[in-house]
Amino acid sequence: MRDLLRILSRFWRASLAAELEYRVNFVFSTLNAALGLVLGLFALSLFFQNGHAFDGWSFDASLVVYGLFTTFSGISSVLFVPNLSRVVEHVDKGTMDFVLLKPVDSQLFVSTRNFSPWGLPDIALGLGVIGYAARRLDVDPGHVPAALLAALLSLIILYSLWFALASTSIWFVKVYNATEVLRGLLDAGRLPIAAYPAGYRVFFTYVVPVAFLTSVPADVLRGADATSWLAIEVVVAVLAFGLSRAFWRLSLRSYTSASS
Amino acid sequence: MTFLRRARAFLEVYYAYMLVYRSELLLWALAMSLPFISMGAWIKAADTGAFPLAPVEFGRYFLVVYLVRQLTVVWVVWEFEYDIVQGRLSPRLLQPADPVWHYVGGHVAERAARLPFTVVIVAFFFMLYPEAWFVPSWTETVACLALSLLAWVLRFVLQYAFAMAAFWTEKASSIEGLWQIGFLFLSGVVAPLAVFPEAVREVVLYTPFPYLIDVPVRALLGAPITLRDVLIPGAWLLVALVAQRLAWRAGLARYSSMGA
């Protein structure tokens, strides 16, 4: 555990130093996050005209979903996306050899090596929205620990999806575009799952588990009866993580280096 | 004649390039799934709430959004930024044609290479949702294609103008990122302008955004075209063109990459 923390702090300090060369990015990422939030909330409010609401979801409850979505996209751009593009680069340029030779678990190395601070404004704004909505909903503080657990499980699922995609680059090399496919599908998480027709709900629960990412934690937080969904989420998260690890091992077997 | 010969040379070269990346193009065609996600939510909302469009009209609207987006994709800022950073612009400056034609050639050729995938996805859509089947009249089709062409030219020139920032900073694409947020929410990709509140719609109609998606889409669905639908994007096009030319001259004067 101590080693793990030491490794992470070395990794992130090094990437932070590299990223801070582009300080203008901070202005852009803050503007991006703020503008995205304002316009995104506007788009969400369009569904609540003329007394319409999603099945069982008020505007405030949907705000929790939107806040979770914003937070998770922030975390993706801080950790998942920068590391994923690095995996693609390693495979493309043949530097994956050096990674595999290091005395650190290769999955740990490639999924934590990079850290990009430019998603932090999104995380801050997302948490702000969740907090605001929780106060308006008068959330029982007793639900918070379970909601945190659900959010943590969501992060594990999200990580596994990104990482499984990164693993495919061993076979297909350039998977930048596949990341766009995944990003496009994850966009469905902006709205509670109840906003979609039945066919969509099945797809976004069992094929691409978007429903677990934002709707389930939001349900747990507002105290809607979600215990069974939470239990299923535990299974999905464990399964997703295990599969991503197995998938990485499998793909590494096909890795044929570029230098040896 | 030289012009036609040049145009043919550019198109042939770039069409061949694009065919190398057919599988990538397939992923790009899939990546733009956002209109279909919005479609699901709006069809469901229109089923239960009072909105200006019926469910099947929402279905058609978002299908055509997908089509217009396929016709008007632009990525010149990333290519230009890369060419500046890598110094690839230098040899092109020596050629007897403005470097912009390389990018135009690539964009036009890609459209042709992408078309087959688009046709498959449209066929798939009507198989799943036969009630939405419709046949636009000739005039509607021509109006939509003409407005899409205008939208594409406008997006290209605007993005090329943003790309000029690459002469001064390494992150020209950040400006495009900011622009894309406005585009995403105000052009009609996540919700048709018809469901915007009156006051917001009036303001948004003075920005270039709705003319990139909503207006060409409605033209195919039979909405009448007004003079304003051409004049406002035309005015923005003029502004972007002047800005781009001025920035190009100033930028070239200080361009000092490899080989220049």
Short mmCIF file of C-alpha atoms in Angstrom, two decimals:
data_model
loop_
_atom_site.label_atom_id
_atom_site.label_comp_id
_atom_site.label_asym_id
_atom_site.label_seq_id
_atom_site.Cartn_x
_atom_site.Cartn_y
_atom_site.Cartn_z
CA MET A 1 0.00 0.00 0.00
CA ARG A 2 2.82 2.42 0.90
CA ASP A 3 4.53 1.53 -2.36
CA LEU A 4 1.33 2.13 -4.26
CA LEU A 5 0.93 5.61 -2.78
CA ARG A 6 4.56 6.42 -3.48
CA ILE A 7 4.21 5.30 -7.09
CA LEU A 8 1.04 7.32 -7.60
CA SER A 9 2.49 10.47 -6.11
CA ARG A 10 5.58 10.19 -8.34
CA PHE A 11 3.44 9.58 -11.44
CA TRP A 12 1.10 12.43 -10.81
CA ARG A 13 3.71 14.94 -9.79
CA ALA A 14 5.59 14.25 -13.01
CA SER A 15 2.49 14.60 -15.20
CA LEU A 16 1.36 17.68 -13.34
CA ALA A 17 4.70 19.34 -13.97
CA ALA A 18 4.41 18.50 -17.66
CA GLU A 19 0.83 19.71 -17.94
CA LEU A 20 1.50 22.99 -16.19
CA GLU A 21 3.55 24.06 -19.18
CA TYR A 22 0.21 24.81 -20.79
CA ARG A 23 -1.29 27.07 -18.18
CA VAL A 24 -3.63 28.80 -20.64
CA ASN A 25 -5.47 25.49 -20.66
CA PHE A 26 -6.72 26.28 -17.20
CA VAL A 27 -8.63 29.29 -18.50
CA PHE A 28 -10.07 27.25 -21.34
CA SER A 29 -11.06 24.28 -19.23
CA THR A 30 -12.78 26.49 -16.67
CA LEU A 31 -14.67 28.39 -19.38
CA ASN A 32 -15.51 25.08 -21.04
CA ALA A 33 -16.89 23.59 -17.84
CA ALA A 34 -18.93 26.68 -16.93
CA LEU A 35 -20.41 27.16 -20.40
CA GLY A 36 -21.11 23.45 -20.72
CA LEU A 37 -22.94 23.41 -17.41
CA VAL A 38 -25.10 26.47 -18.18
CA LEU A 39 -26.10 25.21 -21.62
CA GLY A 40 -26.50 21.64 -20.42
CA LEU A 41 -28.89 22.72 -17.69
CA PHE A 42 -30.79 24.77 -20.24
CA ALA A 43 -31.13 21.69 -22.45
CA LEU A 44 -32.30 19.66 -19.46
CA SER A 45 -34.91 22.29 -18.55
CA LEU A 46 -36.44 21.98 -22.03
CA PHE A 47 -37.90 18.62 -20.99
CA PHE A 48 -39.69 20.25 -18.05
CA GLN A 49 -41.90 22.61 -20.04
CA ASN A 50 -45.69 22.67 -19.82
CA GLY A 51 -45.72 20.54 -16.70
CA HIS A 52 -43.92 17.58 -18.28
CA ALA A 53 -41.47 15.56 -16.13
CA PHE A 54 -39.64 12.27 -16.51
CA ASP A 55 -41.34 9.25 -14.94
CA GLY A 56 -40.65 9.60 -11.23
CA TRP A 57 -37.94 12.24 -11.66
CA SER A 58 -38.51 15.89 -10.78
CA PHE A 59 -36.21 18.58 -12.16
CA ASP A 60 -34.22 18.61 -8.92
CA ALA A 61 -33.81 14.83 -8.97
CA SER A 62 -32.63 15.03 -12.59
CA LEU A 63 -30.13 17.66 -11.46
CA VAL A 64 -28.46 15.01 -9.28
CA VAL A 65 -28.06 12.84 -12.39
CA TYR A 66 -26.66 15.77 -14.34
CA GLY A 67 -24.24 16.64 -11.54
CA LEU A 68 -23.01 13.06 -11.39
CA PHE A 69 -22.58 13.04 -15.16
CA THR A 70 -20.51 16.25 -15.03
CA THR A 71 -18.37 14.94 -12.16
CA PHE A 72 -17.72 11.65 -13.93
CA SER A 73 -16.78 13.35 -17.21
CA GLY A 74 -14.36 15.47 -15.18
CA ILE A 75 -12.82 12.38 -13.61
CA SER A 76 -12.61 10.74 -17.05
CA SER A 77 -10.64 13.66 -18.43
CA VAL A 78 -8.39 13.77 -15.36
CA LEU A 79 -7.50 10.07 -15.36
CA PHE A 80 -9.11 7.76 -17.89
CA VAL A 81 -8.75 9.60 -21.20
CA PRO A 82 -5.11 10.76 -20.83
CA ASN A 83 -4.00 7.24 -19.88
CA LEU A 84 -6.01 5.63 -22.62
CA SER A 85 -4.44 7.82 -25.29
CA ARG A 86 -1.04 6.96 -23.84
CA VAL A 87 -1.71 3.23 -24.21
CA VAL A 88 -2.53 3.81 -27.87
CA GLU A 89 0.70 5.76 -28.26
CA HIS A 90 2.76 3.05 -26.54
CA VAL A 91 1.42 0.42 -28.92
CA ASP A 92 1.77 2.64 -31.96
CA LYS A 93 5.37 3.62 -31.21
CA GLY A 94 6.53 0.34 -29.72
CA THR A 95 7.36 1.82 -26.30
CA MET A 96 5.03 -0.67 -24.61
CA ASP A 97 8.11 -2.88 -24.23
CA PHE A 98 9.52 -0.52 -21.61
CA VAL A 99 6.26 -0.60 -19.69
CA LEU A 100 6.16 -4.38 -19.62
CA LEU A 101 9.73 -4.55 -18.35
CA LYS A 102 9.03 -2.34 -15.33
CA PRO A 103 8.62 -4.01 -11.93
CA VAL A 104 5.08 -2.64 -11.57
CA ASP A 105 1.85 -4.32 -12.60
CA SER A 106 1.36 -3.27 -16.21
CA GLN A 107 -2.35 -2.53 -15.84
CA LEU A 108 -1.65 -0.33 -12.83
CA PHE A 109 1.12 1.44 -14.70
CA VAL A 110 -0.80 2.21 -17.89
CA SER A 111 -3.99 3.21 -16.12
CA THR A 112 -2.47 5.60 -13.58
CA ARG A 113 0.70 6.92 -15.20
CA ASN A 114 -0.89 10.14 -16.46
CA PHE A 115 -2.87 12.78 -14.69
CA SER A 116 -4.34 15.81 -16.38
CA PRO A 117 -5.63 18.59 -14.13
CA TRP A 118 -7.88 20.10 -16.80
CA GLY A 119 -10.94 18.10 -15.78
CA LEU A 120 -10.90 19.51 -12.24
CA PRO A 121 -13.28 22.43 -13.01
CA ASP A 122 -15.85 19.89 -14.23
CA ILE A 123 -15.49 17.88 -11.03
CA ALA A 124 -15.93 21.00 -8.88
CA LEU A 125 -19.00 22.20 -10.78
CA GLY A 126 -20.51 18.72 -10.86
CA LEU A 127 -20.15 18.30 -7.10
CA GLY A 128 -21.65 21.78 -6.67
CA VAL A 129 -24.72 20.80 -8.68
CA ILE A 130 -25.15 17.59 -6.70
CA GLY A 131 -24.89 19.50 -3.42
CA TYR A 132 -27.38 22.14 -4.54
CA ALA A 133 -29.88 19.55 -5.76
CA ALA A 134 -29.47 17.47 -2.59
CA ARG A 135 -30.36 20.48 -0.47
CA ARG A 136 -33.41 21.27 -2.58
CA LEU A 137 -34.50 17.63 -2.32
CA ASP A 138 -33.96 17.62 1.44
CA VAL A 139 -31.87 14.48 1.23
CA ASP A 140 -31.65 12.37 4.38
CA PRO A 141 -27.93 12.42 5.40
CA GLY A 142 -28.28 8.74 6.24
CA HIS A 143 -28.39 7.98 2.51
CA VAL A 144 -25.04 9.61 1.81
CA PRO A 145 -22.74 6.64 2.63
CA ALA A 146 -24.72 4.28 0.39
CA ALA A 147 -24.73 6.90 -2.38
CA LEU A 148 -20.96 7.29 -2.07
CA LEU A 149 -20.59 3.53 -2.37
CA ALA A 150 -22.80 3.57 -5.49
CA ALA A 151 -20.76 6.40 -7.00
CA LEU A 152 -17.54 4.52 -6.30
CA LEU A 153 -18.96 1.44 -8.04
CA SER A 154 -19.94 3.66 -10.98
CA LEU A 155 -16.35 4.84 -11.22
CA ILE A 156 -15.12 1.25 -11.28
CA ILE A 157 -17.54 0.42 -14.10
CA LEU A 158 -16.54 3.55 -16.00
CA TYR A 159 -12.86 2.76 -15.58
CA SER A 160 -13.40 -0.83 -16.76
CA LEU A 161 -15.21 0.35 -19.89
CA TRP A 162 -12.41 2.78 -20.79
CA PHE A 163 -9.72 0.28 -19.97
CA ALA A 164 -11.26 -2.57 -21.96
CA LEU A 165 -11.32 -0.17 -24.89
CA ALA A 166 -7.67 0.73 -24.33
CA SER A 167 -6.79 -2.98 -24.34
CA THR A 168 -8.20 -3.39 -27.83
CA SER A 169 -5.51 -1.04 -29.12
CA ILE A 170 -3.04 -3.94 -28.81
CA TRP A 171 -4.92 -5.49 -31.73
CA PHE A 172 -6.22 -2.49 -33.61
CA VAL A 173 -3.55 0.09 -32.70
CA LYS A 174 -5.48 3.28 -33.45
CA VAL A 175 -8.59 3.25 -31.30
CA TYR A 176 -9.01 7.02 -30.93
CA ASN A 177 -12.26 6.69 -32.83
CA ALA A 178 -13.57 3.89 -30.68
CA THR A 179 -13.21 6.25 -27.72
CA GLU A 180 -15.54 8.63 -29.53
CA VAL A 181 -18.10 5.83 -29.89
CA LEU A 182 -17.92 5.13 -26.16
CA ARG A 183 -18.02 8.82 -25.27
CA GLY A 184 -21.07 9.23 -27.50
CA LEU A 185 -22.88 6.37 -25.77
CA LEU A 186 -21.96 7.62 -22.30
CA ASP A 187 -23.68 10.90 -23.20
CA ALA A 188 -26.94 9.09 -22.54
CA GLY A 189 -26.05 9.37 -18.83
CA ARG A 190 -26.96 13.06 -18.83
CA LEU A 191 -30.61 12.13 -18.33
CA PRO A 192 -32.16 9.70 -15.84
CA ILE A 193 -32.69 6.29 -17.44
CA ALA A 194 -36.45 6.76 -17.05
CA ALA A 195 -36.30 9.46 -19.74
CA TYR A 196 -35.75 6.84 -22.44
CA PRO A 197 -38.17 4.43 -24.17
CA ALA A 198 -38.14 0.75 -23.17
CA GLY A 199 -35.75 -0.44 -25.90
CA TYR A 200 -33.20 2.22 -24.98
CA ARG A 201 -33.50 1.32 -21.29
CA VAL A 202 -32.64 -2.31 -21.96
CA PHE A 203 -29.66 -1.29 -24.10
CA PHE A 204 -28.34 1.23 -21.57
CA THR A 205 -28.75 -1.17 -18.65
CA TYR A 206 -27.51 -4.49 -20.00
CA VAL A 207 -25.35 -3.67 -23.05
CA VAL A 208 -23.67 -0.40 -22.12
CA PRO A 209 -24.40 -0.03 -18.39
CA VAL A 210 -25.01 3.73 -18.45
CA ALA A 211 -28.00 3.35 -16.12
CA PHE A 212 -25.71 2.21 -13.30
CA LEU A 213 -23.34 5.12 -13.78
CA THR A 214 -25.64 8.02 -12.96
CA SER A 215 -29.24 6.94 -12.36
CA VAL A 216 -28.59 4.31 -9.68
CA PRO A 217 -26.37 6.52 -7.44
CA ALA A 218 -28.89 9.36 -7.83
CA ASP A 219 -31.72 7.02 -6.81
CA VAL A 220 -29.77 5.83 -3.79
CA LEU A 221 -29.02 9.41 -2.73
CA ARG A 222 -32.62 10.58 -2.90
CA GLY A 223 -33.79 7.48 -1.07
CA ALA A 224 -35.88 5.99 -3.86
CA ASP A 225 -36.18 2.25 -3.35
CA ALA A 226 -32.95 1.18 -5.01
CA THR A 227 -31.46 -1.46 -2.73
CA SER A 228 -31.85 -4.21 -5.30
CA TRP A 229 -30.31 -2.02 -8.01
CA LEU A 230 -27.42 -1.22 -5.71
CA ALA A 231 -26.89 -4.95 -5.14
CA ILE A 232 -26.89 -5.55 -8.89
CA GLU A 233 -24.45 -2.67 -9.32
CA VAL A 234 -22.00 -4.39 -6.99
CA VAL A 235 -22.14 -7.47 -9.21
CA VAL A 236 -21.78 -5.42 -12.40
CA ALA A 237 -18.79 -3.51 -11.01
CA VAL A 238 -16.98 -6.65 -9.86
CA LEU A 239 -17.71 -8.34 -13.17
CA ALA A 240 -16.64 -5.31 -15.23
CA PHE A 241 -13.37 -4.93 -13.33
CA GLY A 242 -12.58 -8.64 -13.55
CA LEU A 243 -13.34 -8.67 -17.27
CA SER A 244 -11.22 -5.62 -17.95
CA ARG A 245 -8.29 -7.31 -16.20
CA ALA A 246 -8.80 -10.60 -18.04
CA PHE A 247 -9.14 -8.71 -21.29
CA TRP A 248 -5.86 -6.85 -20.72
CA ARG A 249 -4.05 -10.13 -20.05
CA LEU A 250 -5.59 -11.68 -23.13
CA SER A 251 -4.62 -8.78 -25.36
CA LEU A 252 -1.07 -8.69 -23.98
CA ARG A 253 -0.65 -12.25 -25.19
CA SER A 254 -1.07 -10.93 -28.72
CA TYR A 255 1.41 -8.12 -28.17
CA THR A 256 4.31 -8.66 -30.52
CA SER A 257 6.50 -5.67 -29.70
CA ALA A 258 7.99 -3.31 -32.21
CA SER A 259 11.63 -3.56 -31.23
CA SER A 260 12.47 -7.19 -30.51
CA MET B 1 -8.55 24.12 -67.04
CA THR B 2 -5.63 24.17 -64.62
CA PHE B 3 -8.17 24.64 -61.87
CA LEU B 4 -10.10 21.52 -62.84
CA ARG B 5 -6.93 19.51 -63.20
CA ARG B 6 -5.75 20.61 -59.79
CA ALA B 7 -9.09 19.89 -58.19
CA ARG B 8 -9.06 16.40 -59.68
CA ALA B 9 -5.55 15.73 -58.47
CA PHE B 10 -6.40 16.82 -54.91
CA LEU B 11 -9.61 14.79 -54.82
CA GLU B 12 -8.07 11.62 -56.20
CA VAL B 13 -5.17 11.73 -53.77
CA TYR B 14 -7.34 12.37 -50.74
CA TYR B 15 -10.02 9.85 -51.71
CA ALA B 16 -7.29 7.20 -51.87
CA TYR B 17 -6.04 8.30 -48.42
CA MET B 18 -9.53 8.03 -46.98
CA LEU B 19 -10.07 4.53 -48.32
CA VAL B 20 -7.06 3.37 -46.30
CA TYR B 21 -8.96 4.29 -43.14
CA ARG B 22 -12.34 2.80 -44.00
CA SER B 23 -12.69 1.02 -40.68
CA GLU B 24 -11.92 4.27 -38.91
CA LEU B 25 -14.61 6.01 -40.95
CA LEU B 26 -17.09 3.36 -39.84
CA LEU B 27 -16.30 4.19 -36.22
CA TRP B 28 -16.69 7.90 -36.88
CA ALA B 29 -20.07 7.27 -38.46
CA LEU B 30 -21.07 5.32 -35.31
CA ALA B 31 -19.54 7.87 -32.97
CA MET B 32 -22.10 10.48 -33.88
CA SER B 33 -24.81 8.65 -32.00
CA LEU B 34 -25.88 11.68 -29.98
CA PRO B 35 -28.84 12.60 -32.24
CA PHE B 36 -30.20 9.07 -31.75
CA ILE B 37 -29.89 9.37 -27.98
CA SER B 38 -31.70 12.72 -28.00
CA MET B 39 -34.27 11.13 -30.30
CA GLY B 40 -35.17 8.47 -27.76
CA ALA B 41 -35.64 10.97 -24.95
CA TRP B 42 -37.73 13.34 -27.06
CA ILE B 43 -39.94 10.62 -28.54
CA LYS B 44 -40.71 9.45 -25.02
CA ALA B 45 -41.30 13.04 -23.82
CA ALA B 46 -43.63 13.78 -26.73
CA ASP B 47 -45.61 10.64 -25.92
CA THR B 48 -46.60 12.00 -22.52
CA GLY B 49 -46.13 15.78 -22.57
CA ALA B 50 -47.37 18.72 -24.64
CA PHE B 51 -44.63 19.59 -27.12
CA PRO B 52 -44.83 21.31 -30.52
CA LEU B 53 -43.73 18.11 -32.33
CA ALA B 54 -45.38 14.68 -32.39
CA PRO B 55 -43.25 11.61 -31.51
CA VAL B 56 -42.83 10.56 -35.13
CA GLU B 57 -41.84 14.11 -36.08
CA PHE B 58 -39.11 14.03 -33.43
CA GLY B 59 -37.95 10.72 -34.93
CA ARG B 60 -37.64 12.24 -38.41
CA TYR B 61 -36.08 15.43 -37.10
CA PHE B 62 -33.22 13.63 -35.34
CA LEU B 63 -32.63 11.22 -38.22
CA VAL B 64 -32.12 14.21 -40.53
CA VAL B 65 -29.92 15.84 -37.86
CA TYR B 66 -27.72 12.77 -38.12
CA LEU B 67 -27.62 13.10 -41.92
CA VAL B 68 -26.85 16.81 -41.93
CA ARG B 69 -24.09 16.24 -39.37
CA GLN B 70 -22.59 13.54 -41.59
CA LEU B 71 -22.63 15.98 -44.49
CA THR B 72 -21.10 18.87 -42.59
CA VAL B 73 -18.36 17.38 -40.37
CA VAL B 74 -15.25 19.56 -40.21
CA TRP B 75 -11.94 18.82 -38.46
CA VAL B 76 -9.56 21.24 -40.16
CA VAL B 77 -8.39 22.88 -36.91
CA TRP B 78 -6.81 19.65 -35.59
CA GLU B 79 -5.11 18.95 -38.90
CA PHE B 80 -3.81 22.48 -39.24
CA GLU B 81 -2.57 22.59 -35.67
CA TYR B 82 -0.72 19.31 -36.21
CA ASP B 83 0.80 20.54 -39.46
CA ILE B 84 2.08 23.70 -37.78
CA VAL B 85 3.53 21.90 -34.77
CA GLN B 86 5.19 19.26 -36.95
CA GLY B 87 6.37 21.77 -39.52
CA ARG B 88 4.45 20.05 -42.29
CA LEU B 89 3.05 23.37 -43.43
CA SER B 90 6.44 24.45 -44.76
CA PRO B 91 6.67 22.26 -47.88
CA ARG B 92 3.07 23.09 -48.70
CA LEU B 93 3.83 26.78 -48.75
CA LEU B 94 6.21 26.11 -51.62
CA GLN B 95 3.51 24.54 -53.77
CA PRO B 96 1.76 26.74 -56.34
CA ALA B 97 -1.61 26.43 -54.58
CA ASP B 98 -2.88 27.83 -51.29
CA PRO B 99 -2.41 25.13 -48.58
CA VAL B 100 -6.11 25.36 -47.73
CA TRP B 101 -6.89 23.22 -50.78
CA HIS B 102 -5.19 20.24 -49.16
CA TYR B 103 -7.69 20.44 -46.32
CA VAL B 104 -10.64 21.10 -48.61
CA GLY B 105 -9.62 18.11 -50.73
CA GLY B 106 -9.47 15.88 -47.66
CA HIS B 107 -12.86 17.01 -46.42
CA VAL B 108 -14.60 16.56 -49.78
CA ALA B 109 -13.07 13.15 -50.41
CA GLU B 110 -14.00 11.94 -46.94
CA ARG B 111 -17.64 12.76 -47.61
CA ALA B 112 -17.63 10.36 -50.56
CA ALA B 113 -15.89 7.62 -48.57
CA ARG B 114 -18.31 7.99 -45.65
CA LEU B 115 -21.50 7.87 -47.71
CA PRO B 116 -21.95 4.06 -47.82
CA PHE B 117 -21.92 3.81 -43.99
CA THR B 118 -24.46 6.58 -43.71
CA VAL B 119 -26.81 4.82 -46.12
CA VAL B 120 -26.60 1.62 -44.07
CA ILE B 121 -27.41 3.42 -40.84
CA VAL B 122 -30.41 5.21 -42.40
CA ALA B 123 -31.73 1.90 -43.78
CA PHE B 124 -31.30 0.36 -40.34
CA PHE B 125 -33.20 3.25 -38.76
CA PHE B 126 -36.24 2.79 -41.01
CA MET B 127 -36.21 -0.96 -40.39
CA LEU B 128 -36.46 -0.33 -36.66
CA TYR B 129 -38.90 2.56 -36.93
CA PRO B 130 -40.98 2.14 -40.10
CA GLU B 131 -43.64 4.67 -38.98
CA ALA B 132 -41.09 7.44 -39.55
CA TRP B 133 -40.73 6.64 -43.27
CA PHE B 134 -41.13 9.72 -45.45
CA VAL B 135 -40.13 10.82 -48.93
CA PRO B 136 -39.12 14.48 -49.27
CA SER B 137 -40.04 16.32 -52.45
CA TRP B 138 -37.40 17.45 -54.95
CA THR B 139 -37.55 21.05 -53.83
CA GLU B 140 -37.17 20.08 -50.18
CA THR B 141 -34.19 17.87 -51.01
CA VAL B 142 -32.48 20.59 -53.05
CA ALA B 143 -33.16 23.21 -50.37
CA CYS B 144 -31.72 20.94 -47.66
CA LEU B 145 -28.63 20.09 -49.70
CA ALA B 146 -28.03 23.76 -50.56
CA LEU B 147 -28.40 24.85 -46.93
CA SER B 148 -26.18 21.98 -45.79
CA LEU B 149 -23.52 23.09 -48.26
CA LEU B 150 -23.76 26.62 -46.86
CA ALA B 151 -23.53 25.20 -43.33
CA TRP B 152 -20.50 23.15 -44.23
CA VAL B 153 -18.70 26.09 -45.87
CA LEU B 154 -19.53 28.28 -42.87
CA ARG B 155 -18.24 25.70 -40.38
CA PHE B 156 -15.13 25.10 -42.41
CA VAL B 157 -14.23 28.78 -42.75
CA LEU B 158 -14.99 29.48 -39.09
CA GLN B 159 -12.90 26.55 -37.92
CA TYR B 160 -10.10 27.46 -40.30
CA ALA B 161 -10.19 30.96 -38.83
CA PHE B 162 -9.84 29.46 -35.32
CA ALA B 163 -7.02 27.30 -36.65
CA MET B 164 -5.02 30.44 -37.46
CA ALA B 165 -4.49 30.84 -33.72
CA ALA B 166 -2.02 27.94 -34.09
CA PHE B 167 0.51 30.47 -35.40
CA TRP B 168 0.56 32.04 -31.93
CA THR B 169 -0.35 29.28 -29.48
CA GLU B 170 -0.05 25.49 -29.41
CA LYS B 171 -3.65 24.98 -28.42
CA ALA B 172 -5.78 26.39 -31.22
CA SER B 173 -8.14 23.45 -30.86
CA SER B 174 -9.14 24.69 -27.38
CA ILE B 175 -10.96 27.58 -29.07
CA GLU B 176 -12.78 25.06 -31.21
CA GLY B 177 -13.60 23.08 -28.06
CA LEU B 178 -15.33 26.10 -26.58
CA TRP B 179 -17.20 26.72 -29.82
CA GLN B 180 -18.36 23.12 -29.91
CA ILE B 181 -20.19 23.49 -26.62
CA GLY B 182 -22.30 26.26 -28.12
CA PHE B 183 -22.74 24.15 -31.23
CA LEU B 184 -23.82 21.08 -29.30
CA PHE B 185 -26.61 22.75 -27.36
CA LEU B 186 -27.75 25.62 -29.61
CA SER B 187 -27.60 24.14 -33.11
CA GLY B 188 -30.43 21.67 -32.66
CA VAL B 189 -28.43 18.48 -31.99
CA VAL B 190 -29.80 17.87 -28.50
CA ALA B 191 -33.19 19.53 -28.99
CA PRO B 192 -34.91 21.15 -31.98
CA LEU B 193 -35.18 24.93 -31.85
CA ALA B 194 -38.95 24.46 -31.99
CA VAL B 195 -38.95 23.45 -28.31
CA PHE B 196 -36.80 26.41 -27.18
CA PRO B 197 -38.66 29.16 -25.31
CA GLU B 198 -39.61 31.95 -27.73
CA ALA B 199 -37.24 34.58 -26.26
CA VAL B 200 -34.21 32.27 -26.27
CA ARG B 201 -34.94 31.16 -29.82
CA GLU B 202 -35.07 34.74 -31.09
CA VAL B 203 -31.60 35.45 -29.65
CA VAL B 204 -30.10 32.16 -30.82
CA LEU B 205 -31.30 32.82 -34.38
CA TYR B 206 -28.77 35.65 -34.62
CA THR B 207 -25.87 33.29 -33.83
CA PRO B 208 -24.46 30.99 -36.52
CA PHE B 209 -25.43 27.82 -34.62
CA PRO B 210 -28.98 27.02 -35.80
CA TYR B 211 -27.98 27.49 -39.44
CA LEU B 212 -25.53 24.62 -39.08
CA ILE B 213 -28.12 21.97 -38.18
CA ASP B 214 -31.67 23.04 -37.37
CA VAL B 215 -32.37 25.12 -40.49
CA PRO B 216 -31.09 22.62 -43.09
CA VAL B 217 -32.91 19.84 -41.23
CA ARG B 218 -36.23 21.66 -41.23
CA ALA B 219 -35.82 22.40 -44.94
CA LEU B 220 -35.90 18.66 -45.68
CA LEU B 221 -38.94 18.24 -43.45
CA GLY B 222 -40.85 20.82 -45.47
CA ALA B 223 -40.49 24.05 -43.47
CA PRO B 224 -40.51 27.19 -45.65
CA ILE B 225 -37.15 28.91 -46.06
CA THR B 226 -36.97 32.63 -45.40
CA LEU B 227 -34.44 35.18 -46.60
CA ARG B 228 -33.08 35.34 -43.07
CA ASP B 229 -32.05 31.67 -43.23
CA VAL B 230 -29.50 32.62 -45.88
CA LEU B 231 -28.61 36.18 -44.89
CA ILE B 232 -27.51 35.55 -41.29
CA PRO B 233 -25.18 32.62 -42.05
CA GLY B 234 -23.98 34.55 -45.11
CA ALA B 235 -23.05 37.51 -42.91
CA TRP B 236 -21.20 35.24 -40.47
CA LEU B 237 -19.41 33.61 -43.38
CA LEU B 238 -18.20 37.01 -44.56
CA VAL B 239 -16.93 37.92 -41.09
CA ALA B 240 -15.12 34.57 -40.73
CA LEU B 241 -13.58 34.86 -44.18
CA VAL B 242 -12.17 38.34 -43.54
CA ALA B 243 -10.88 37.32 -40.10
CA GLN B 244 -9.25 34.21 -41.55
CA ARG B 245 -7.49 36.06 -44.37
CA LEU B 246 -6.18 38.77 -42.03
CA ALA B 247 -4.97 36.22 -39.48
CA TRP B 248 -3.40 34.10 -42.21
CA ARG B 249 -1.27 37.03 -43.42
CA ALA B 250 -0.24 38.10 -39.95
CA GLY B 251 0.43 34.47 -38.98
CA LEU B 252 2.58 33.66 -42.01
CA ALA B 253 4.70 36.71 -41.29
CA ARG B 254 5.71 35.22 -37.94
CA TYR B 255 5.63 31.55 -38.90
CA SER B 256 9.04 30.08 -38.11
CA SER B 257 8.63 26.34 -37.92
CA MET B 258 11.07 23.77 -39.25
CA GLY B 259 12.14 24.50 -42.77
CA ALA B 260 10.54 27.93 -43.00
#
